[in-house]
Amino acid sequence: MALIVQKYGGSSVGNLDRIHHVAEKVIKAKNEGHNIVVVVSAMYGETDRLIQLANALTQHHDPRELDVLISSGEQVSMALLSMALNAKNCPARSFTGPQIGIFTDSIHTKARILDVKTDIIERELNQGRIVVVAGFQGVNDRGDITTLGRGGSDTTAVAIAAALKADECQIYTDVDGVYTTDPHLIPEARLIPQISFEEMLEMSSLGAKVLQMRSVELASKHSMPIRVLSTFSDGAGTLVTFEDKIMHKRLVSGIAFSREEAIISLSGIPRQIGIEGRILSKVNQANIEIDMIAQNATTEDKSDFTFTVHRREYPKAMKVIEELSTELGKINVKTNSKVAKLSLVGIGMRSHTGVATTMFRILGEQGINIQMITTSEIKISVVVDETHLEKGVRAVHQGFELDKPFQSSDRSFIE
Ligand code: ADP
Ligand code: ASP
Ligand code: MG
């Protein structure tokens, strides 16, 4: 008898028919002789609706109250799924994150899980019941409800699977698994049968929302492989696991992108020791997260400093920059609030040079201007005009032959 944690995302529980369908899937797994814990997201669109309600009421809501509000979506799903299971004569009980004992820090709307209690889940499983848990939420040491950031139900599932030492953690969603890029943008994208934690971490952090980044981090830390599967069709999906377990390795695994970026470029900054720190601490003090950073000296006494932020933070960032320019004297500010980031990810880059050259050539051939570049051991990110994103992703996807099926020869480059 295996212990399986299954997570169903928002579109998988988007209406009552789908909740019935999920209940059938859960019952099938139970009838195969397994113990099942199910983590559910809010019904599709519900978290957005709740956030909009809060924003319509006031722009200055207390984050504590926002968490009370937005955690409610998952509570609805868990109760409905549990009712559907019971109605099909499959005993089930639902619990919120705080009820189960998912303890987090106190950073409202972005809390991190610190501890997961297993006694209630184990008690219920021992009684032969399915345990349905609300994803995306926990409780801090003051007893306040917290939420885990957008997409956080993935992290709830992995955290519970790790705490229970489950045999499998299955993430059910609206696509067949992890693809070479978002199949909703590029229909030629291919399903990746297996991907390393490291690459998946990059893909998630660079915009592939199929798994929340923290869920991948946690899974890797606790050696808990994740299988991403479709709620609506059969198939083996994608196994996210350790690199040495992977059969088909490619030079480049996939392309991630994020649209909502803005770039701010300051030139004529006086070259003083610590000036970069001064600029960044101003931006950080305004609670703005900086994504990419580049700095270069242009003359003996001047330098350029360029960074990107999420587009929603752009107006706030510009305010800070205005204050800074009065402090720093005559600096030039150039901005573009309509840029996107395109990133190529692959463990093969560690051992093979030339990937960046090929990528830049492909983008150049498409007439796409690169506004900024950052690299790490296994990824290259470029900032391009938003209107060029789709064309760029398609060209790079094709150029690296990611639209070709996976073959046994894919492993050759790395050995
Ligand atoms: P859920 O509601 O099940 O959590 P999400 O919307 O959070 O689902 O994540 C699934 C979506 O992730 C897909 O519908 C797809 O558009 C998007 N996505 C982005 N990049 C990828 C990728 N590389 N592979 C698969 N899906 C991706
Ligand atoms: N309902 C939350 C969201 O929309 C959490 C999740 O779906 O994973 O972000
Ligand atoms: Mg999700």
Short mmCIF file of C-alpha atoms and ligand atoms in Angstrom, two decimals:
data_model
loop_
_atom_site.label_atom_id
_atom_site.label_comp_id
_atom_site.label_asym_id
_atom_site.label_seq_id
_atom_site.Cartn_x
_atom_site.Cartn_y
_atom_site.Cartn_z
CA MET A 1 0.00 0.00 0.00
CA ALA A 2 1.49 3.29 -1.09
CA LEU A 3 0.89 6.71 0.41
CA ILE A 4 0.17 9.21 -2.34
CA VAL A 5 -0.26 12.98 -2.07
CA GLN A 6 -2.24 14.38 -4.99
CA LYS A 7 -2.71 18.09 -5.68
CA TYR A 8 -5.42 19.45 -7.97
CA GLY A 9 -5.06 23.02 -9.28
CA GLY A 10 -7.67 25.71 -9.83
CA SER A 11 -8.83 24.65 -13.29
CA SER A 12 -9.02 21.01 -12.16
CA VAL A 13 -11.63 22.00 -9.54
CA GLY A 14 -13.04 24.90 -11.59
CA ASN A 15 -16.69 23.77 -11.50
CA LEU A 16 -18.86 21.08 -9.93
CA ASP A 17 -18.49 18.67 -12.87
CA ARG A 18 -14.74 18.90 -12.52
CA ILE A 19 -14.96 18.35 -8.77
CA HIS A 20 -16.95 15.16 -9.50
CA HIS A 21 -14.28 14.15 -11.98
CA VAL A 22 -11.51 14.75 -9.42
CA ALA A 23 -13.47 12.71 -6.85
CA GLU A 24 -13.60 9.81 -9.34
CA LYS A 25 -9.86 10.00 -9.89
CA VAL A 26 -9.19 10.02 -6.15
CA ILE A 27 -11.51 7.03 -5.64
CA LYS A 28 -9.75 5.14 -8.44
CA ALA A 29 -6.38 5.66 -6.74
CA LYS A 30 -7.83 4.58 -3.39
CA ASN A 31 -9.37 1.47 -4.97
CA GLU A 32 -5.93 0.55 -6.25
CA GLY A 33 -5.14 0.09 -2.58
CA HIS A 34 -3.42 3.36 -1.73
CA ASN A 35 -3.74 5.88 1.08
CA ILE A 36 -4.57 9.25 -0.42
CA VAL A 37 -4.09 12.80 0.80
CA VAL A 38 -5.52 15.42 -1.57
CA VAL A 39 -4.46 19.06 -1.64
CA VAL A 40 -6.78 21.44 -3.48
CA SER A 41 -6.49 24.95 -4.89
CA ALA A 42 -9.30 27.48 -5.00
CA MET A 43 -11.73 27.12 -7.90
CA TYR A 44 -10.36 28.70 -11.07
CA GLY A 45 -10.32 32.53 -10.92
CA GLU A 46 -11.44 32.67 -7.28
CA THR A 47 -8.15 33.92 -5.78
CA ASP A 48 -8.01 36.70 -8.40
CA ARG A 49 -11.63 37.60 -7.64
CA LEU A 50 -10.91 37.87 -3.91
CA ILE A 51 -7.82 40.03 -4.51
CA GLN A 52 -9.85 42.32 -6.77
CA LEU A 53 -12.51 42.65 -4.07
CA ALA A 54 -9.88 43.73 -1.56
CA ASN A 55 -8.35 46.20 -4.04
CA ALA A 56 -11.73 47.65 -4.90
CA LEU A 57 -12.41 48.23 -1.21
CA THR A 58 -9.12 49.90 -0.33
CA GLN A 59 -5.59 50.19 -1.68
CA HIS A 60 -4.15 50.00 1.82
CA HIS A 61 -5.38 46.69 3.12
CA ASP A 62 -3.78 45.01 6.07
CA PRO A 63 -1.83 41.97 4.75
CA ARG A 64 -3.14 39.92 7.67
CA GLU A 65 -6.70 40.52 6.59
CA LEU A 66 -5.84 39.93 2.94
CA ASP A 67 -4.60 36.46 3.91
CA VAL A 68 -7.81 35.76 5.83
CA LEU A 69 -9.70 36.69 2.67
CA ILE A 70 -7.68 34.92 0.00
CA SER A 71 -7.21 31.70 1.95
CA SER A 72 -11.00 31.23 1.87
CA GLY A 73 -11.03 30.07 -1.77
CA GLU A 74 -9.27 26.82 -0.91
CA GLN A 75 -11.65 26.18 1.99
CA VAL A 76 -14.57 26.13 -0.45
CA SER A 77 -12.84 23.60 -2.74
CA MET A 78 -11.80 21.29 0.07
CA ALA A 79 -15.33 21.09 1.47
CA LEU A 80 -16.90 20.51 -1.97
CA LEU A 81 -14.43 17.76 -2.86
CA SER A 82 -14.90 16.08 0.49
CA MET A 83 -18.70 16.23 0.03
CA ALA A 84 -18.39 14.78 -3.47
CA LEU A 85 -16.27 11.90 -2.13
CA ASN A 86 -18.67 11.18 0.72
CA ALA A 87 -21.60 11.28 -1.70
CA LYS A 88 -19.85 8.55 -3.68
CA ASN A 89 -19.54 6.46 -0.49
CA CYS A 90 -15.86 7.19 -0.11
CA PRO A 91 -15.26 8.45 3.43
CA ALA A 92 -13.37 11.75 3.41
CA ARG A 93 -12.70 14.70 5.67
CA SER A 94 -11.46 18.16 4.80
CA PHE A 95 -9.12 20.37 6.81
CA THR A 96 -7.65 23.84 6.39
CA GLY A 97 -3.89 24.34 6.58
CA PRO A 98 -4.08 25.77 10.12
CA GLN A 99 -6.28 22.85 11.25
CA ILE A 100 -3.77 20.28 10.00
CA GLY A 101 -0.86 22.20 11.52
CA ILE A 102 1.00 23.80 8.62
CA PHE A 103 3.16 26.30 10.49
CA THR A 104 4.70 29.22 8.63
CA ASP A 105 6.62 32.41 9.28
CA SER A 106 4.66 35.66 9.49
CA ILE A 107 5.34 37.15 6.07
CA HIS A 108 1.75 37.58 4.98
CA THR A 109 0.95 36.71 1.35
CA LYS A 110 4.44 35.17 0.88
CA ALA A 111 4.85 33.00 3.97
CA ARG A 112 7.30 30.11 4.12
CA ILE A 113 6.42 26.77 5.64
CA LEU A 114 8.43 26.00 8.79
CA ASP A 115 6.80 22.79 9.98
CA VAL A 116 4.02 20.38 9.03
CA LYS A 117 2.28 18.25 11.65
CA THR A 118 1.25 14.78 10.54
CA ASP A 119 -0.80 13.44 13.48
CA ILE A 120 -4.26 14.48 12.22
CA ILE A 121 -3.56 13.23 8.69
CA GLU A 122 -2.25 9.91 10.03
CA ARG A 123 -5.21 9.51 12.36
CA GLU A 124 -7.65 10.05 9.49
CA LEU A 125 -5.78 7.76 7.10
CA ASN A 126 -5.75 5.04 9.78
CA GLN A 127 -9.54 5.32 9.93
CA GLY A 128 -9.63 4.61 6.20
CA ARG A 129 -10.58 8.14 5.17
CA ILE A 130 -9.32 10.31 2.35
CA VAL A 131 -7.80 13.49 3.77
CA VAL A 132 -8.54 16.66 1.79
CA VAL A 133 -6.36 19.65 2.70
CA ALA A 134 -6.75 23.25 1.60
CA GLY A 135 -3.60 24.34 -0.26
CA PHE A 136 -1.87 27.72 -0.19
CA GLN A 137 -2.24 28.41 3.55
CA GLY A 138 -0.81 27.96 6.99
CA VAL A 139 -0.71 29.57 10.40
CA ASN A 140 1.98 31.62 12.15
CA ASP A 141 3.04 31.43 15.78
CA ARG A 142 0.41 34.02 16.73
CA GLY A 143 -2.37 31.90 15.27
CA ASP A 144 -2.87 34.19 12.25
CA ILE A 145 -3.74 32.67 8.88
CA THR A 146 -0.97 33.09 6.31
CA THR A 147 -0.79 32.33 2.58
CA LEU A 148 2.16 30.97 0.62
CA GLY A 149 2.30 33.19 -2.48
CA ARG A 150 0.58 32.65 -5.83
CA GLY A 151 0.67 29.02 -6.90
CA GLY A 152 1.35 28.03 -3.28
CA SER A 153 -0.82 24.90 -3.26
CA ASP A 154 2.02 23.10 -5.07
CA THR A 155 4.21 23.87 -2.07
CA THR A 156 1.55 22.65 0.38
CA ALA A 157 1.44 19.32 -1.48
CA VAL A 158 5.21 18.86 -1.49
CA ALA A 159 5.51 19.89 2.17
CA ILE A 160 2.86 17.39 3.22
CA ALA A 161 4.39 14.65 1.03
CA ALA A 162 7.81 15.29 2.56
CA ALA A 163 6.47 15.34 6.14
CA LEU A 164 4.57 12.07 5.60
CA LYS A 165 7.49 10.53 3.66
CA ALA A 166 4.94 9.76 0.98
CA ASP A 167 5.71 7.37 -1.86
CA GLU A 168 4.59 9.87 -4.50
CA CYS A 169 3.71 13.52 -4.86
CA GLN A 170 1.47 14.03 -7.89
CA ILE A 171 0.61 17.52 -9.13
CA TYR A 172 -2.48 17.39 -11.38
CA THR A 173 -3.04 20.37 -13.65
CA ASP A 174 -4.54 21.46 -16.99
CA VAL A 175 -1.57 20.38 -19.15
CA ASP A 176 0.03 16.92 -19.53
CA GLY A 177 3.17 17.81 -17.60
CA VAL A 178 6.14 20.14 -17.94
CA TYR A 179 6.73 21.17 -21.55
CA THR A 180 9.75 22.62 -23.33
CA THR A 181 7.91 25.93 -23.06
CA ASP A 182 4.38 27.04 -22.22
CA PRO A 183 2.23 24.96 -24.62
CA HIS A 184 -0.45 27.65 -24.48
CA LEU A 185 1.97 30.05 -26.22
CA ILE A 186 3.84 27.58 -28.44
CA PRO A 187 1.68 24.62 -29.48
CA GLU A 188 4.76 22.81 -30.89
CA ALA A 189 6.20 22.56 -27.36
CA ARG A 190 7.02 18.99 -26.30
CA LEU A 191 6.30 17.20 -23.06
CA ILE A 192 9.54 16.66 -21.10
CA PRO A 193 9.44 13.10 -19.66
CA GLN A 194 11.96 13.84 -16.88
CA ILE A 195 13.58 17.05 -15.69
CA SER A 196 16.12 17.73 -12.94
CA PHE A 197 15.21 19.69 -9.82
CA GLU A 198 17.85 22.22 -10.77
CA GLU A 199 16.42 22.94 -14.21
CA MET A 200 12.84 22.96 -12.92
CA LEU A 201 13.87 25.43 -10.23
CA GLU A 202 15.23 27.75 -12.92
CA MET A 203 12.18 27.26 -15.15
CA SER A 204 9.81 28.07 -12.24
CA SER A 205 11.79 31.05 -11.01
CA LEU A 206 11.96 32.44 -14.55
CA GLY A 207 8.22 32.35 -15.11
CA ALA A 208 7.00 28.79 -15.83
CA LYS A 209 4.11 28.75 -13.40
CA VAL A 210 3.36 25.04 -13.82
CA LEU A 211 5.11 24.51 -10.46
CA GLN A 212 5.65 27.15 -7.80
CA MET A 213 9.38 27.71 -7.31
CA ARG A 214 9.25 26.98 -3.59
CA SER A 215 7.64 23.60 -4.20
CA VAL A 216 10.63 22.58 -6.34
CA GLU A 217 13.08 23.93 -3.75
CA LEU A 218 11.36 21.97 -1.00
CA ALA A 219 11.09 18.79 -3.08
CA SER A 220 14.81 18.88 -3.84
CA LYS A 221 15.70 19.56 -0.21
CA HIS A 222 13.63 16.60 1.01
CA SER A 223 14.48 14.29 -1.92
CA MET A 224 10.81 14.08 -2.84
CA PRO A 225 10.33 13.58 -6.58
CA ILE A 226 7.29 15.34 -8.07
CA ARG A 227 5.21 14.00 -10.93
CA VAL A 228 3.26 16.60 -12.92
CA LEU A 229 0.22 15.12 -14.65
CA SER A 230 -2.98 16.09 -16.39
CA THR A 231 -6.30 15.94 -14.56
CA PHE A 232 -8.08 15.50 -17.86
CA SER A 233 -6.06 12.92 -19.79
CA ASP A 234 -3.98 9.83 -19.07
CA GLY A 235 -0.22 9.71 -19.43
CA ALA A 236 2.97 9.46 -17.42
CA GLY A 237 3.45 13.25 -17.26
CA THR A 238 6.79 14.68 -16.15
CA LEU A 239 8.96 13.39 -13.33
CA VAL A 240 10.96 16.09 -11.56
CA THR A 241 13.88 14.33 -9.91
CA PHE A 242 17.65 14.24 -9.37
CA GLU A 243 19.87 14.76 -12.39
CA ASP A 244 21.51 11.32 -12.14
CA LYS A 245 18.10 9.61 -12.48
CA ILE A 246 17.40 11.25 -15.82
CA MET A 247 17.56 9.22 -19.00
CA HIS A 248 17.08 11.79 -21.74
CA LYS A 249 19.34 14.75 -21.26
CA ARG A 250 19.42 17.59 -23.70
CA LEU A 251 21.81 20.46 -24.02
CA VAL A 252 18.89 22.81 -23.49
CA SER A 253 15.71 21.66 -21.74
CA GLY A 254 13.30 24.51 -22.07
CA ILE A 255 12.38 28.15 -22.40
CA ALA A 256 10.68 30.12 -19.66
CA PHE A 257 9.41 33.65 -19.97
CA SER A 258 7.75 36.37 -17.99
CA ARG A 259 5.90 39.27 -19.56
CA GLU A 260 5.32 41.61 -16.71
CA GLU A 261 8.73 43.23 -16.55
CA ALA A 262 9.98 46.81 -16.63
CA ILE A 263 13.53 48.00 -17.20
CA ILE A 264 15.10 51.10 -15.66
CA SER A 265 18.43 52.35 -16.85
CA LEU A 266 20.39 55.09 -15.08
CA SER A 267 23.39 56.66 -16.77
CA GLY A 268 25.88 59.23 -15.61
CA ILE A 269 26.04 57.85 -12.06
CA PRO A 270 29.09 59.24 -10.23
CA ARG A 271 31.65 56.46 -9.66
CA GLN A 272 31.89 56.34 -5.90
CA ILE A 273 32.59 53.31 -3.76
CA GLY A 274 29.31 51.92 -2.41
CA ILE A 275 27.08 53.83 -4.82
CA GLU A 276 25.43 50.64 -6.11
CA GLY A 277 24.54 49.67 -2.54
CA ARG A 278 23.03 53.10 -1.96
CA ILE A 279 20.82 52.80 -5.03
CA LEU A 280 19.71 49.27 -4.19
CA SER A 281 18.99 49.97 -0.55
CA LYS A 282 16.72 52.87 -1.57
CA VAL A 283 14.81 50.55 -3.87
CA ASN A 284 14.68 47.79 -1.24
CA GLN A 285 13.45 50.20 1.42
CA ALA A 286 10.41 50.79 -0.78
CA ASN A 287 9.84 46.99 -0.71
CA ILE A 288 10.54 46.62 -4.39
CA GLU A 289 12.12 43.37 -5.51
CA ILE A 290 14.81 43.81 -8.12
CA ASP A 291 15.21 41.04 -10.65
CA MET A 292 18.15 41.55 -13.02
CA ILE A 293 21.03 44.00 -12.43
CA ALA A 294 23.86 45.21 -14.68
CA GLN A 295 26.43 47.87 -14.00
CA ASN A 296 29.30 49.13 -16.10
CA ALA A 297 31.74 52.00 -15.98
CA THR A 298 31.35 54.24 -19.02
CA THR A 299 34.06 56.85 -18.28
CA GLU A 300 36.69 57.53 -15.61
CA ASP A 301 34.12 59.03 -13.27
CA LYS A 302 30.71 57.86 -14.50
CA SER A 303 28.89 54.54 -14.76
CA ASP A 304 25.59 53.10 -15.97
CA PHE A 305 23.29 51.08 -13.73
CA THR A 306 20.41 49.09 -15.19
CA PHE A 307 17.88 46.90 -13.43
CA THR A 308 14.51 45.26 -13.98
CA VAL A 309 11.48 45.06 -11.70
CA HIS A 310 8.04 43.52 -11.96
CA ARG A 311 5.79 45.83 -13.92
CA ARG A 312 3.43 46.33 -11.00
CA GLU A 313 6.35 47.83 -9.02
CA TYR A 314 7.38 50.16 -11.84
CA PRO A 315 5.53 53.33 -10.67
CA LYS A 316 6.91 52.83 -7.14
CA ALA A 317 10.42 52.28 -8.52
CA MET A 318 10.20 55.45 -10.61
CA LYS A 319 9.31 57.47 -7.51
CA VAL A 320 12.42 56.20 -5.77
CA ILE A 321 14.53 57.01 -8.82
CA GLU A 322 13.18 60.57 -8.92
CA GLU A 323 14.26 61.04 -5.30
CA LEU A 324 17.64 59.54 -6.10
CA SER A 325 18.28 61.79 -9.06
CA THR A 326 17.99 64.85 -6.86
CA GLU A 327 20.52 63.28 -4.50
CA LEU A 328 22.98 62.09 -7.13
CA GLY A 329 22.96 65.14 -9.35
CA LYS A 330 22.59 64.96 -13.11
CA ILE A 331 21.74 61.39 -14.01
CA ASN A 332 19.95 60.25 -17.12
CA VAL A 333 17.02 57.91 -16.70
CA LYS A 334 15.78 55.71 -19.53
CA THR A 335 12.94 53.30 -18.95
CA ASN A 336 10.73 50.84 -20.74
CA SER A 337 7.79 49.46 -18.82
CA LYS A 338 6.77 47.08 -21.60
CA VAL A 339 9.54 44.52 -21.70
CA ALA A 340 9.60 40.75 -21.22
CA LYS A 341 12.21 38.26 -20.13
CA LEU A 342 13.01 35.18 -22.17
CA SER A 343 15.22 32.52 -20.58
CA LEU A 344 16.84 29.41 -21.94
CA VAL A 345 17.45 26.67 -19.36
CA GLY A 346 19.56 23.53 -19.59
CA ILE A 347 22.10 21.56 -17.55
CA GLY A 348 24.00 20.95 -20.79
CA MET A 349 25.17 24.56 -20.73
CA ARG A 350 27.49 23.67 -17.88
CA SER A 351 29.70 21.61 -20.14
CA HIS A 352 29.01 23.17 -23.54
CA THR A 353 29.87 26.66 -24.62
CA GLY A 354 28.28 28.38 -27.56
CA VAL A 355 24.65 28.19 -26.39
CA ALA A 356 24.57 31.94 -25.77
CA THR A 357 26.11 32.66 -29.16
CA THR A 358 23.49 30.55 -30.91
CA MET A 359 20.67 32.13 -28.92
CA PHE A 360 21.80 35.70 -29.67
CA ARG A 361 22.27 34.86 -33.35
CA ILE A 362 18.73 33.44 -33.56
CA LEU A 363 17.26 36.55 -31.91
CA GLY A 364 19.35 38.79 -34.16
CA GLU A 365 18.09 37.01 -37.27
CA GLN A 366 14.56 37.80 -36.11
CA GLY A 367 15.45 41.48 -35.77
CA ILE A 368 14.97 41.32 -32.02
CA ASN A 369 16.94 43.82 -30.00
CA ILE A 370 18.33 42.48 -26.69
CA GLN A 371 18.07 45.11 -23.95
CA MET A 372 19.80 43.23 -21.16
CA ILE A 373 21.45 39.85 -20.55
CA THR A 374 22.13 37.79 -17.43
CA THR A 375 23.51 34.29 -17.20
CA SER A 376 24.06 31.59 -14.62
CA GLU A 377 25.62 28.15 -14.92
CA ILE A 378 22.49 26.62 -16.47
CA LYS A 379 20.50 29.55 -17.87
CA ILE A 380 20.67 32.60 -20.09
CA SER A 381 18.06 35.35 -19.73
CA VAL A 382 17.49 38.25 -22.08
CA VAL A 383 15.19 41.23 -21.82
CA VAL A 384 13.36 42.10 -25.03
CA ASP A 385 10.52 44.36 -26.05
CA GLU A 386 7.24 42.74 -25.05
CA THR A 387 5.98 42.77 -28.63
CA HIS A 388 8.92 40.54 -29.62
CA LEU A 389 8.44 37.92 -26.95
CA GLU A 390 6.33 35.38 -28.81
CA LYS A 391 8.41 35.61 -31.97
CA GLY A 392 11.59 35.22 -29.89
CA VAL A 393 10.36 32.20 -27.92
CA ARG A 394 9.18 30.50 -31.12
CA ALA A 395 12.48 31.12 -32.94
CA VAL A 396 14.70 30.00 -30.04
CA HIS A 397 12.47 26.96 -29.47
CA GLN A 398 12.84 25.95 -33.09
CA GLY A 399 16.51 26.91 -33.31
CA PHE A 400 17.42 24.55 -30.46
CA GLU A 401 15.16 21.85 -31.94
CA LEU A 402 12.99 21.71 -28.83
CA ASP A 403 10.03 20.90 -31.07
CA LYS A 404 11.66 17.56 -31.94
CA PRO A 405 10.63 14.43 -29.99
CA PHE A 406 12.83 13.19 -27.15
CA GLN A 407 15.12 10.35 -28.26
CA SER A 408 17.66 8.08 -26.65
CA SER A 409 20.38 10.00 -28.54
CA ASP A 410 19.51 13.03 -26.40
CA ARG A 411 21.71 11.65 -23.67
CA SER A 412 24.82 11.56 -25.79
CA PHE A 413 26.08 15.12 -25.38
CA ILE A 414 26.58 14.85 -21.67
CA GLU A 415 28.45 11.56 -21.46
P1 ADP B 1 -2.86 24.95 -11.64
O1 ADP B 1 -4.07 25.80 -11.54
O2 ADP B 1 -3.16 23.52 -11.94
O3 ADP B 1 -1.93 25.12 -10.49
P2 ADP B 1 -1.22 26.72 -13.24
O4 ADP B 1 -2.00 27.62 -14.12
O5 ADP B 1 -0.65 27.26 -12.00
O6 ADP B 1 -2.11 25.43 -12.96
O7 ADP B 1 -0.01 26.05 -14.08
C1 ADP B 1 -0.28 25.36 -15.28
C2 ADP B 1 0.00 26.31 -16.45
O8 ADP B 1 1.39 26.60 -16.49
C3 ADP B 1 -0.29 25.73 -17.81
O9 ADP B 1 -1.64 25.88 -18.15
C4 ADP B 1 0.65 26.51 -18.71
O10 ADP B 1 -0.01 27.56 -19.40
C5 ADP B 1 1.67 27.14 -17.75
N1 ADP B 1 3.04 26.82 -18.14
C6 ADP B 1 4.04 27.73 -18.25
N2 ADP B 1 5.18 27.16 -18.65
C7 ADP B 1 4.92 25.84 -18.76
C8 ADP B 1 5.72 24.71 -19.12
N3 ADP B 1 7.02 24.83 -19.43
N4 ADP B 1 5.12 23.50 -19.14
C9 ADP B 1 3.83 23.36 -18.83
N5 ADP B 1 3.02 24.39 -18.49
C10 ADP B 1 3.56 25.61 -18.44
N1 ASP B 2 -5.25 29.68 -5.25
C1 ASP B 2 -3.89 30.14 -5.17
C2 ASP B 2 -3.53 30.93 -6.41
O1 ASP B 2 -4.35 31.12 -7.29
C3 ASP B 2 -2.92 29.03 -4.92
C4 ASP B 2 -2.81 27.98 -6.00
O2 ASP B 2 -3.69 27.87 -6.86
O3 ASP B 2 -1.84 27.22 -5.97
O4 ASP B 2 -2.43 31.42 -6.50
MG MG B 3 -0.48 26.58 -10.05
#
